[in-house]
PDB file of C-alpha atoms and ligand atoms in Angstrom:
ATOM      1  CA  MET A 184     133.400 103.620 105.348  1.00  0.00           C
ATOM      2  CA  ALA A 185     131.282 101.972 107.958  1.00  0.00           C
ATOM      3  CA  SER A 186     127.756 102.041 109.121  1.00  0.00           C
ATOM      4  CA  SER A 187     125.718 101.629 112.260  1.00  0.00           C
ATOM      5  CA  GLN A 188     123.223  99.918 110.008  1.00  0.00           C
ATOM      6  CA  PRO A 189     123.474  96.298 108.915  1.00  0.00           C
ATOM      7  CA  PRO A 190     125.094  95.281 105.668  1.00  0.00           C
ATOM      8  CA  LEU A 191     122.427  95.077 103.059  1.00  0.00           C
ATOM      9  CA  GLU A 192     120.744  91.751 103.681  1.00  0.00           C
ATOM     10  CA  ASN A 193     123.427  89.243 102.737  1.00  0.00           C
ATOM     11  CA  SER A 194     126.799  88.924 101.129  1.00  0.00           C
ATOM     12  CA  GLU A 195     125.411  87.962  97.728  1.00  0.00           C
ATOM     13  CA  PHE A 196     123.627  91.303  97.681  1.00  0.00           C
ATOM     14  CA  SER A 197     126.725  93.321  98.365  1.00  0.00           C
ATOM     15  CA  ILE A 198     129.182  91.474  96.126  1.00  0.00           C
ATOM     16  CA  VAL A 199     127.311  91.685  92.853  1.00  0.00           C
ATOM     17  CA  SER A 200     128.070  94.935  91.070  1.00  0.00           C
ATOM     18  CA  VAL A 201     124.715  96.267  90.018  1.00  0.00           C
ATOM     19  CA  GLN A 202     126.373  98.650  87.594  1.00  0.00           C
ATOM     20  CA  GLU A 203     127.989  95.689  85.820  1.00  0.00           C
ATOM     21  CA  LEU A 204     124.747  93.750  85.817  1.00  0.00           C
ATOM     22  CA  ASN A 205     122.934  96.665  84.351  1.00  0.00           C
ATOM     23  CA  LYS A 206     125.221  96.757  81.315  1.00  0.00           C
ATOM     24  CA  ASP A 207     124.063  93.291  80.337  1.00  0.00           C
ATOM     25  CA  PRO A 208     121.079  93.514  77.986  1.00  0.00           C
ATOM     26  CA  ASN A 209     120.011  89.950  78.902  1.00  0.00           C
ATOM     27  CA  ILE A 210     120.095  90.729  82.593  1.00  0.00           C
ATOM     28  CA  THR A 211     118.524  88.271  84.983  1.00  0.00           C
ATOM     29  CA  VAL A 212     117.768  89.666  88.365  1.00  0.00           C
ATOM     30  CA  PRO A 213     119.746  87.955  91.184  1.00  0.00           C
ATOM     31  CA  ASN A 214     117.529  86.123  93.661  1.00  0.00           C
ATOM     32  CA  SER A 215     118.501  88.380  96.518  1.00  0.00           C
ATOM     33  CA  TYR A 216     116.787  91.313  94.806  1.00  0.00           C
ATOM     34  CA  PHE A 217     113.663  89.377  94.071  1.00  0.00           C
ATOM     35  CA  ARG A 218     110.659  90.442  96.157  1.00  0.00           C
ATOM     36  CA  PRO A 219     107.568  89.294  94.313  1.00  0.00           C
ATOM     37  CA  ASP A 220     105.632  89.364  97.616  1.00  0.00           C
ATOM     38  CA  GLN A 221     106.002  93.072  98.365  1.00  0.00           C
ATOM     39  CA  GLU A 222     102.936  94.918  99.531  1.00  0.00           C
ATOM     40  CA  PRO A 223     102.141  97.522  96.897  1.00  0.00           C
ATOM     41  CA  PRO A 224     101.679 101.174  97.866  1.00  0.00           C
ATOM     42  CA  LYS A 225      98.068 101.705  98.695  1.00  0.00           C
ATOM     43  CA  LEU A 226      96.227 104.205  96.584  1.00  0.00           C
ATOM     44  CA  LEU A 227      93.819 106.244  98.652  1.00  0.00           C
ATOM     45  CA  ASN A 228      90.280 106.543  97.310  1.00  0.00           C
ATOM     46  CA  GLY A 229      91.390 104.737  94.197  1.00  0.00           C
ATOM     47  CA  ASN A 230      93.281 107.769  92.843  1.00  0.00           C
ATOM     48  CA  HIS A 231      96.964 108.620  92.765  1.00  0.00           C
ATOM     49  CA  TYR A 232      96.893 111.057  95.623  1.00  0.00           C
ATOM     50  CA  PHE A 233      99.328 110.409  98.456  1.00  0.00           C
ATOM     51  CA  PRO A 234      99.616 112.652 101.503  1.00  0.00           C
ATOM     52  CA  ALA A 235     102.831 114.700 101.556  1.00  0.00           C
ATOM     53  CA  ILE A 236     105.074 114.192 104.546  1.00  0.00           C
ATOM     54  CA  PRO A 237     105.180 117.300 106.768  1.00  0.00           C
ATOM     55  CA  THR A 238     107.800 119.964 106.194  1.00  0.00           C
ATOM     56  CA  ILE A 239     109.718 121.481 109.084  1.00  0.00           C
ATOM     57  CA  ASP A 240     111.564 124.750 108.603  1.00  0.00           C
ATOM     58  CA  LEU A 241     114.767 124.926 110.650  1.00  0.00           C
ATOM     59  CA  GLU A 242     114.990 128.713 110.323  1.00  0.00           C
ATOM     60  CA  ARG A 243     111.537 129.046 111.843  1.00  0.00           C
ATOM     61  CA  LEU A 244     112.413 126.545 114.538  1.00  0.00           C
ATOM     62  CA  VAL A 245     115.185 128.816 115.784  1.00  0.00           C
ATOM     63  CA  SER A 246     113.435 132.136 115.168  1.00  0.00           C
ATOM     64  CA  LYS A 247     111.853 134.065 118.044  1.00  0.00           C
ATOM     65  CA  GLU A 248     108.475 134.575 116.441  1.00  0.00           C
ATOM     66  CA  GLN A 249     107.741 131.217 114.872  1.00  0.00           C
ATOM     67  CA  ALA A 250     109.569 128.727 117.059  1.00  0.00           C
ATOM     68  CA  GLU A 251     106.553 127.823 119.162  1.00  0.00           C
ATOM     69  CA  PHE A 252     104.358 127.001 116.198  1.00  0.00           C
ATOM     70  CA  GLU A 253     107.095 125.093 114.398  1.00  0.00           C
ATOM     71  CA  LEU A 254     107.987 123.142 117.531  1.00  0.00           C
ATOM     72  CA  ALA A 255     104.371 122.076 118.010  1.00  0.00           C
ATOM     73  CA  LYS A 256     104.330 120.928 114.382  1.00  0.00           C
ATOM     74  CA  LEU A 257     107.585 119.043 114.904  1.00  0.00           C
ATOM     75  CA  GLU A 258     106.199 117.335 117.982  1.00  0.00           C
ATOM     76  CA  SER A 259     102.983 116.183 116.308  1.00  0.00           C
ATOM     77  CA  THR A 260     104.973 115.036 113.269  1.00  0.00           C
ATOM     78  CA  CYS A 261     107.262 112.934 115.474  1.00  0.00           C
ATOM     79  CA  LYS A 262     104.202 111.331 117.059  1.00  0.00           C
ATOM     80  CA  GLU A 263     102.211 110.725 113.913  1.00  0.00           C
ATOM     81  CA  TRP A 264     104.739 110.285 111.122  1.00  0.00           C
ATOM     82  CA  GLY A 265     108.241 109.549 112.393  1.00  0.00           C
ATOM     83  CA  ILE A 266     109.597 111.369 109.341  1.00  0.00           C
ATOM     84  CA  PHE A 267     109.639 114.922 108.053  1.00  0.00           C
ATOM     85  CA  GLN A 268     111.359 116.923 105.378  1.00  0.00           C
ATOM     86  CA  LEU A 269     113.638 119.606 106.702  1.00  0.00           C
ATOM     87  CA  VAL A 270     113.956 122.821 104.731  1.00  0.00           C
ATOM     88  CA  ASN A 271     116.167 125.836 105.320  1.00  0.00           C
ATOM     89  CA  HIS A 272     118.576 123.402 106.948  1.00  0.00           C
ATOM     90  CA  GLY A 273     121.697 125.400 106.193  1.00  0.00           C
ATOM     91  CA  VAL A 274     123.511 122.700 104.215  1.00  0.00           C
ATOM     92  CA  SER A 275     124.552 124.530 101.083  1.00  0.00           C
ATOM     93  CA  SER A 276     123.429 123.245  97.721  1.00  0.00           C
ATOM     94  CA  SER A 277     127.005 123.562  96.430  1.00  0.00           C
ATOM     95  CA  LEU A 278     128.174 121.126  99.116  1.00  0.00           C
ATOM     96  CA  LEU A 279     125.424 118.678  98.167  1.00  0.00           C
ATOM     97  CA  GLU A 280     126.363 119.043  94.491  1.00  0.00           C
ATOM     98  CA  LYS A 281     129.983 118.261  95.309  1.00  0.00           C
ATOM     99  CA  LEU A 282     128.916 115.234  97.318  1.00  0.00           C
ATOM    100  CA  LYS A 283     126.754 114.051  94.454  1.00  0.00           C
ATOM    101  CA  PHE A 284     129.653 114.312  92.037  1.00  0.00           C
ATOM    102  CA  GLU A 285     132.045 112.441  94.315  1.00  0.00           C
ATOM    103  CA  ILE A 286     129.580 109.684  95.129  1.00  0.00           C
ATOM    104  CA  GLN A 287     128.769 109.180  91.471  1.00  0.00           C
ATOM    105  CA  GLU A 288     132.505 108.860  90.833  1.00  0.00           C
ATOM    106  CA  PHE A 289     132.674 106.297  93.626  1.00  0.00           C
ATOM    107  CA  PHE A 290     129.887 104.158  92.212  1.00  0.00           C
ATOM    108  CA  ASN A 291     131.593 104.191  88.826  1.00  0.00           C
ATOM    109  CA  LEU A 292     134.795 102.685  90.257  1.00  0.00           C
ATOM    110  CA  PRO A 293     135.606  99.085  89.318  1.00  0.00           C
ATOM    111  CA  LEU A 294     134.108  96.509  91.679  1.00  0.00           C
ATOM    112  CA  GLU A 295     137.502  95.591  93.238  1.00  0.00           C
ATOM    113  CA  GLU A 296     138.047  99.203  94.238  1.00  0.00           C
ATOM    114  CA  LYS A 297     134.602  99.487  95.784  1.00  0.00           C
ATOM    115  CA  MET A 298     135.057  96.212  97.667  1.00  0.00           C
ATOM    116  CA  LYS A 299     137.808  97.870  99.683  1.00  0.00           C
ATOM    117  CA  TYR A 300     135.048  99.844 101.384  1.00  0.00           C
ATOM    118  CA  LYS A 301     132.741  96.903 102.028  1.00  0.00           C
ATOM    119  CA  ILE A 302     130.929  97.164 105.341  1.00  0.00           C
ATOM    120  CA  LYS A 303     131.753  94.463 107.874  1.00  0.00           C
ATOM    121  CA  PRO A 304     128.923  93.350 110.158  1.00  0.00           C
ATOM    122  CA  ASP A 305     130.545  94.586 113.355  1.00  0.00           C
ATOM    123  CA  ASP A 306     131.948  97.800 111.987  1.00  0.00           C
ATOM    124  CA  PHE A 307     131.307 100.801 114.152  1.00  0.00           C
ATOM    125  CA  GLU A 308     132.465 104.197 113.197  1.00  0.00           C
ATOM    126  CA  GLY A 309     132.596 106.466 116.167  1.00  0.00           C
ATOM    127  CA  LYS A 310     133.460 110.151 116.528  1.00  0.00           C
ATOM    128  CA  THR A 311     132.378 111.757 114.554  1.00  0.00           C
ATOM    129  CA  LEU A 312     112.116 118.590 126.845  1.00  0.00           C
ATOM    130  CA  ASN A 313     114.800 119.836 130.989  1.00  0.00           C
ATOM    131  CA  THR A 314     115.935 116.563 132.439  1.00  0.00           C
ATOM    132  CA  GLU A 315     115.142 114.833 129.175  1.00  0.00           C
ATOM    133  CA  ILE A 316     117.345 117.258 127.294  1.00  0.00           C
ATOM    134  CA  LYS A 317     120.177 116.516 129.691  1.00  0.00           C
ATOM    135  CA  GLU A 318     119.760 112.787 129.165  1.00  0.00           C
ATOM    136  CA  MET A 319     119.679 113.344 125.427  1.00  0.00           C
ATOM    137  CA  GLU A 320     122.793 115.489 125.524  1.00  0.00           C
ATOM    138  CA  GLU A 321     124.640 112.856 127.512  1.00  0.00           C
ATOM    139  CA  LEU A 322     123.632 110.237 125.012  1.00  0.00           C
ATOM    140  CA  PHE A 323     124.643 112.174 121.914  1.00  0.00           C
ATOM    141  CA  GLU A 324     127.725 114.008 122.961  1.00  0.00           C
ATOM    142  CA  ASP A 325     130.490 112.235 121.079  1.00  0.00           C
ATOM    143  CA  GLY A 326     127.858 109.989 119.531  1.00  0.00           C
ATOM    144  CA  MET A 327     128.544 107.512 116.751  1.00  0.00           C
ATOM    145  CA  GLN A 328     127.899 108.728 113.277  1.00  0.00           C
ATOM    146  CA  SER A 329     128.080 106.768 110.090  1.00  0.00           C
ATOM    147  CA  VAL A 330     127.035 107.070 106.539  1.00  0.00           C
ATOM    148  CA  ARG A 331     125.654 104.755 103.886  1.00  0.00           C
ATOM    149  CA  PHE A 332     125.561 105.458 100.184  1.00  0.00           C
ATOM    150  CA  ASN A 333     122.764 103.619  98.423  1.00  0.00           C
ATOM    151  CA  TYR A 334     122.832 103.022  94.689  1.00  0.00           C
ATOM    152  CA  TYR A 335     119.656 101.676  93.114  1.00  0.00           C
ATOM    153  CA  PRO A 336     119.926 100.763  89.431  1.00  0.00           C
ATOM    154  CA  PRO A 337     116.875 101.029  87.228  1.00  0.00           C
ATOM    155  CA  CYS A 338     114.998  97.803  86.561  1.00  0.00           C
ATOM    156  CA  SER A 339     112.336  97.281  83.937  1.00  0.00           C
ATOM    157  CA  LYS A 340     110.219  95.258  86.391  1.00  0.00           C
ATOM    158  CA  PRO A 341     110.294  97.418  89.526  1.00  0.00           C
ATOM    159  CA  GLU A 342     107.294  95.653  91.048  1.00  0.00           C
ATOM    160  CA  LEU A 343     109.284  92.406  91.259  1.00  0.00           C
ATOM    161  CA  VAL A 344     112.361  93.759  92.983  1.00  0.00           C
ATOM    162  CA  MET A 345     113.117  95.730  96.105  1.00  0.00           C
ATOM    163  CA  GLY A 346     115.845  98.330  96.564  1.00  0.00           C
ATOM    164  CA  LEU A 347     115.973  98.090 100.322  1.00  0.00           C
ATOM    165  CA  ALA A 348     113.755  95.821 102.415  1.00  0.00           C
ATOM    166  CA  PRO A 349     111.271  97.298 104.905  1.00  0.00           C
ATOM    167  CA  HIS A 350     112.968  98.342 108.133  1.00  0.00           C
ATOM    168  CA  SER A 351     113.229 101.056 110.723  1.00  0.00           C
ATOM    169  CA  ASP A 352     116.671 102.489 111.426  1.00  0.00           C
ATOM    170  CA  ALA A 353     118.410 101.481 114.666  1.00  0.00           C
ATOM    171  CA  THR A 354     119.574 105.075 115.037  1.00  0.00           C
ATOM    172  CA  VAL A 355     118.417 108.100 116.941  1.00  0.00           C
ATOM    173  CA  ILE A 356     117.722 109.905 113.687  1.00  0.00           C
ATOM    174  CA  THR A 357     118.774 109.403 110.083  1.00  0.00           C
ATOM    175  CA  ILE A 358     119.313 112.269 107.681  1.00  0.00           C
ATOM    176  CA  LEU A 359     118.541 111.188 104.161  1.00  0.00           C
ATOM    177  CA  ASN A 360     119.399 113.022 100.995  1.00  0.00           C
ATOM    178  CA  GLN A 361     118.176 111.897  97.592  1.00  0.00           C
ATOM    179  CA  LEU A 362     121.332 112.886  95.885  1.00  0.00           C
ATOM    180  CA  ASN A 363     120.169 112.763  92.284  1.00  0.00           C
ATOM    181  CA  GLY A 364     116.623 113.914  93.033  1.00  0.00           C
ATOM    182  CA  VAL A 365     114.916 110.628  92.136  1.00  0.00           C
ATOM    183  CA  ASP A 366     112.128 109.582  94.510  1.00  0.00           C
ATOM    184  CA  GLY A 367     111.833 105.989  95.697  1.00  0.00           C
ATOM    185  CA  LEU A 368     111.384 106.041  99.450  1.00  0.00           C
ATOM    186  CA  HIS A 369     108.184 104.475 100.786  1.00  0.00           C
ATOM    187  CA  ILE A 370     107.035 104.768 104.389  1.00  0.00           C
ATOM    188  CA  LYS A 371     104.486 102.732 106.292  1.00  0.00           C
ATOM    189  CA  LYS A 372     101.896 104.841 108.039  1.00  0.00           C
ATOM    190  CA  ASP A 373      98.829 103.385 109.706  1.00  0.00           C
ATOM    191  CA  SER A 374      99.681 100.012 108.112  1.00  0.00           C
ATOM    192  CA  VAL A 375      99.688 101.486 104.604  1.00  0.00           C
ATOM    193  CA  TRP A 376     102.706 102.003 102.328  1.00  0.00           C
ATOM    194  CA  ILE A 377     102.988 105.565 101.047  1.00  0.00           C
ATOM    195  CA  PRO A 378     105.490 106.723  98.392  1.00  0.00           C
ATOM    196  CA  VAL A 379     107.351 109.784  99.618  1.00  0.00           C
ATOM    197  CA  SER A 380     108.041 112.737  97.404  1.00  0.00           C
ATOM    198  CA  ILE A 381     110.869 114.820  98.830  1.00  0.00           C
ATOM    199  CA  LEU A 382     111.268 118.486  97.916  1.00  0.00           C
ATOM    200  CA  PRO A 383     114.495 118.988  95.927  1.00  0.00           C
ATOM    201  CA  GLU A 384     115.976 121.300  98.539  1.00  0.00           C
ATOM    202  CA  ALA A 385     114.875 119.237 101.557  1.00  0.00           C
ATOM    203  CA  LEU A 386     116.582 116.620 103.678  1.00  0.00           C
ATOM    204  CA  ALA A 387     114.373 113.793 104.917  1.00  0.00           C
ATOM    205  CA  ILE A 388     114.755 113.193 108.645  1.00  0.00           C
ATOM    206  CA  ASN A 389     113.754 109.711 109.819  1.00  0.00           C
ATOM    207  CA  LEU A 390     113.190 109.000 113.466  1.00  0.00           C
ATOM    208  CA  GLY A 391     115.049 105.858 114.454  1.00  0.00           C
ATOM    209  CA  ASP A 392     114.209 103.182 117.023  1.00  0.00           C
ATOM    210  CA  ILE A 393     116.339 104.807 119.737  1.00  0.00           C
ATOM    211  CA  LEU A 394     114.115 107.871 119.715  1.00  0.00           C
ATOM    212  CA  GLU A 395     111.012 105.695 120.005  1.00  0.00           C
ATOM    213  CA  ILE A 396     112.628 103.868 122.920  1.00  0.00           C
ATOM    214  CA  MET A 397     113.863 107.028 124.672  1.00  0.00           C
ATOM    215  CA  SER A 398     110.484 108.687 124.357  1.00  0.00           C
ATOM    216  CA  ASN A 399     108.897 105.502 125.721  1.00  0.00           C
ATOM    217  CA  GLY A 400     106.795 105.154 122.616  1.00  0.00           C
ATOM    218  CA  LEU A 401     105.636 108.775 122.457  1.00  0.00           C
ATOM    219  CA  TYR A 402     107.448 109.324 119.176  1.00  0.00           C
ATOM    220  CA  GLN A 403     107.573 106.628 116.551  1.00  0.00           C
ATOM    221  CA  SER A 404     110.357 105.403 114.372  1.00  0.00           C
ATOM    222  CA  VAL A 405     109.295 105.157 110.774  1.00  0.00           C
ATOM    223  CA  GLU A 406     109.190 101.878 108.901  1.00  0.00           C
ATOM    224  CA  HIS A 407     110.454 102.484 105.403  1.00  0.00           C
ATOM    225  CA  ARG A 408     111.757 100.764 102.288  1.00  0.00           C
ATOM    226  CA  ALA A 409     113.305 101.845  98.998  1.00  0.00           C
ATOM    227  CA  SER A 410     111.718 101.005  95.688  1.00  0.00           C
ATOM    228  CA  ILE A 411     113.366 100.819  92.298  1.00  0.00           C
ATOM    229  CA  ASN A 412     112.652 103.078  89.360  1.00  0.00           C
ATOM    230  CA  SER A 413     111.984 101.499  85.986  1.00  0.00           C
ATOM    231  CA  VAL A 414     114.152 103.931  84.013  1.00  0.00           C
ATOM    232  CA  LYS A 415     116.262 106.070  86.317  1.00  0.00           C
ATOM    233  CA  GLU A 416     119.062 105.156  88.668  1.00  0.00           C
ATOM    234  CA  ARG A 417     118.672 106.491  92.172  1.00  0.00           C
ATOM    235  CA  ILE A 418     121.355 107.513  94.630  1.00  0.00           C
ATOM    236  CA  SER A 419     120.685 108.308  98.242  1.00  0.00           C
ATOM    237  CA  ILE A 420     122.945 109.043 101.139  1.00  0.00           C
ATOM    238  CA  ALA A 421     121.868 108.148 104.650  1.00  0.00           C
ATOM    239  CA  PHE A 422     123.661 109.819 107.507  1.00  0.00           C
ATOM    240  CA  PHE A 423     123.040 107.864 110.702  1.00  0.00           C
ATOM    241  CA  VAL A 424     123.150 109.668 114.015  1.00  0.00           C
ATOM    242  CA  GLY A 425     123.677 107.314 116.929  1.00  0.00           C
ATOM    243  CA  PRO A 426     124.334 107.363 120.663  1.00  0.00           C
ATOM    244  CA  LYS A 427     127.782 107.235 122.142  1.00  0.00           C
ATOM    245  CA  PHE A 428     129.325 103.803 122.414  1.00  0.00           C
ATOM    246  CA  ASP A 429     129.199 103.471 126.195  1.00  0.00           C
ATOM    247  CA  ALA A 430     125.663 104.861 126.615  1.00  0.00           C
ATOM    248  CA  GLU A 431     122.594 102.946 127.714  1.00  0.00           C
ATOM    249  CA  ILE A 432     119.557 102.698 125.497  1.00  0.00           C
ATOM    250  CA  GLY A 433     116.259 102.838 127.335  1.00  0.00           C
ATOM    251  CA  PRO A 434     113.282 105.091 128.056  1.00  0.00           C
ATOM    252  CA  ALA A 435     114.278 108.512 129.464  1.00  0.00           C
ATOM    253  CA  ARG A 436     114.104 108.152 133.247  1.00  0.00           C
ATOM    254  CA  SER A 437     112.289 111.454 133.592  1.00  0.00           C
ATOM    255  CA  LEU A 438     109.377 110.074 131.563  1.00  0.00           C
ATOM    256  CA  ILE A 439     108.904 106.965 133.641  1.00  0.00           C
ATOM    257  CA  ASN A 440     106.559 106.773 136.615  1.00  0.00           C
ATOM    258  CA  PRO A 441     103.932 104.346 137.883  1.00  0.00           C
ATOM    259  CA  GLU A 442     101.355 105.762 135.444  1.00  0.00           C
ATOM    260  CA  ASN A 443     103.801 105.590 132.588  1.00  0.00           C
ATOM    261  CA  PRO A 444     105.839 102.394 133.080  1.00  0.00           C
ATOM    262  CA  PRO A 445     108.712 101.613 130.721  1.00  0.00           C
ATOM    263  CA  LEU A 446     107.661  99.942 127.513  1.00  0.00           C
ATOM    264  CA  PHE A 447     111.225  99.112 126.521  1.00  0.00           C
ATOM    265  CA  LYS A 448     114.230  97.452 128.135  1.00  0.00           C
ATOM    266  CA  ARG A 449     117.361  99.308 129.098  1.00  0.00           C
ATOM    267  CA  ILE A 450     120.539  97.841 127.615  1.00  0.00           C
ATOM    268  CA  GLY A 451     124.019  98.972 126.645  1.00  0.00           C
ATOM    269  CA  THR A 452     124.667 100.412 123.189  1.00  0.00           C
ATOM    270  CA  GLU A 453     126.974  97.563 122.273  1.00  0.00           C
ATOM    271  CA  GLU A 454     124.377  94.914 123.082  1.00  0.00           C
ATOM    272  CA  TYR A 455     121.731  96.931 121.280  1.00  0.00           C
ATOM    273  CA  PHE A 456     123.704  97.089 118.046  1.00  0.00           C
ATOM    274  CA  LYS A 457     124.796  93.454 118.324  1.00  0.00           C
ATOM    275  CA  SER A 458     121.149  92.483 118.450  1.00  0.00           C
ATOM    276  CA  PHE A 459     120.418  94.735 115.490  1.00  0.00           C
ATOM    277  CA  PHE A 460     123.266  93.374 113.390  1.00  0.00           C
ATOM    278  CA  SER A 461     122.235  89.809 114.113  1.00  0.00           C
ATOM    279  CA  ARG A 462     118.944  90.347 112.287  1.00  0.00           C
ATOM    280  CA  LYS A 463     118.010  90.845 108.699  1.00  0.00           C
ATOM    281  CA  LEU A 464     116.346  94.109 107.777  1.00  0.00           C
ATOM    282  CA  LYS A 465     112.762  93.233 108.546  1.00  0.00           C
ATOM    283  CA  GLY A 466     110.187  95.778 109.620  1.00  0.00           C
ATOM    284  CA  LYS A 467     110.516  96.919 113.219  1.00  0.00           C
ATOM    285  CA  THR A 468     111.839  93.608 114.574  1.00  0.00           C
ATOM    286  CA  ASN A 469     114.673  95.195 116.523  1.00  0.00           C
ATOM    287  CA  LEU A 470     112.234  97.415 118.366  1.00  0.00           C
ATOM    288  CA  GLU A 471     110.077  94.361 119.098  1.00  0.00           C
ATOM    289  CA  TYR A 472     113.094  92.779 120.742  1.00  0.00           C
ATOM    290  CA  MET A 473     113.450  95.854 122.983  1.00  0.00           C
ATOM    291  CA  LYS A 474     109.813  95.769 124.095  1.00  0.00           C
ATOM    292  CA  ILE A 475     109.107  94.679 127.634  1.00  0.00           C
ATOM    293  CA  GLU A 476     106.727  91.761 127.750  1.00  0.00           C
ATOM    294  CA  HIS A 477     103.376  92.521 129.292  1.00  0.00           C
ATOM    295  CA  GLY A 478     103.601  92.317 133.090  1.00  0.00           C
ATOM    296  CA  GLU A 479     107.388  92.316 133.057  1.00  0.00           C
ATOM    297  CA  GLY A 480     107.598  96.107 133.168  1.00  0.00           C
ATOM    298  CA  MET A 481     108.321  97.167 136.691  1.00  0.00           C
ATOM    299  CA  HIS A 482     110.931  94.457 137.322  1.00  0.00           C
ATOM    300  CA  HIS A 483     113.310  96.263 135.068  1.00  0.00           C
ATOM    301  CA  ASN A 484     115.981  98.435 136.439  1.00  0.00           C
ATOM    302  CA  ILE A 485     114.851 101.885 135.376  1.00  0.00           C
TER     303      ILE A 485
HETATM  304  O1  LIG B 780     117.391 105.182  99.894  1.00  0.00           O
HETATM  305  C1  LIG B 780     116.478 105.463 100.658  1.00  0.00           C
HETATM  306  O2  LIG B 780     115.567 106.243 100.363  1.00  0.00           O
HETATM  307  C2  LIG B 780     116.401 104.814 102.020  1.00  0.00           C
HETATM  308  C3  LIG B 780     117.740 104.405 102.570  1.00  0.00           C
HETATM  309  C4  LIG B 780     117.615 103.801 103.929  1.00  0.00           C
HETATM  310  O3  LIG B 780     116.556 103.605 104.441  1.00  0.00           O
HETATM  311  C5  LIG B 780     118.832 103.403 104.673  1.00  0.00           C
HETATM  312  O4  LIG B 780     119.944 103.506 104.124  1.00  0.00           O
HETATM  313  O5  LIG B 780     118.676 102.987 105.849  1.00  0.00           O
HETATM  314 FE1  LIG B 781     116.714 103.220 106.553  1.00  0.00          FE
END
């Protein structure tokens, strides 16, 4: 199993078996999980109302009558949210149930068995709008795909620990399924953390940094983090959709002109992921690295 995402923070994090820890009634939380400085979700107007992330219906998107409306909704969601929940996606619930069962079995394996699947930092697992569409197709055809299973144990002091640090995905898109139906994803929107409640039958689709770069900042990748539940374990599966290995990452050429100069550099996929892997998960730092400094713009080979 490999991932186009970094290993989770550091080796201490990945070697400790959280299932084993959780069996210990006198559990002390390892330092690597400790995040006493996390920004709390912001309650709007002092009450517990949080805006729901938009829902996109794939059946409507491909239907004759409703495609136009749904596409407009998808476009504004990509600009304003960088995440949506996809319904009527065609992935059968029996398949998801099977996946849930098998992943639960996996997490229950002894630590030595699980370590055989440990992600190495430079692991890559391949295979798996007119001119813009062509550029997109070229980028994705034979694109890299990888998957990460996330297990978050319950913790009686959830406000002191963090499941997954704030980050945006380095991908084009990420398809996220909350396998056991427990919420815990938070997204940052307009500088405010919002807990996300995902419909049981929906898949969450996150826009990754590559889409922000390709769209030259028109669409935004979503900064997100995973919180811990005080009583329930949480299992999520993130399916990362990436570009092909020998592609270039940069703003779509068809979008660039003197009025709309490139905001991001153009570099090879390998260099892009090397840069990503060399960092800790920390907000949108990888995207920052890709930004063209002010005034530098037109010197880049577009
Ligand atoms: O578990 C989640 O909700 C988020 C997982 C995630 O962001 C990731 O694996 O990159
Ligand atoms: Fe993520």
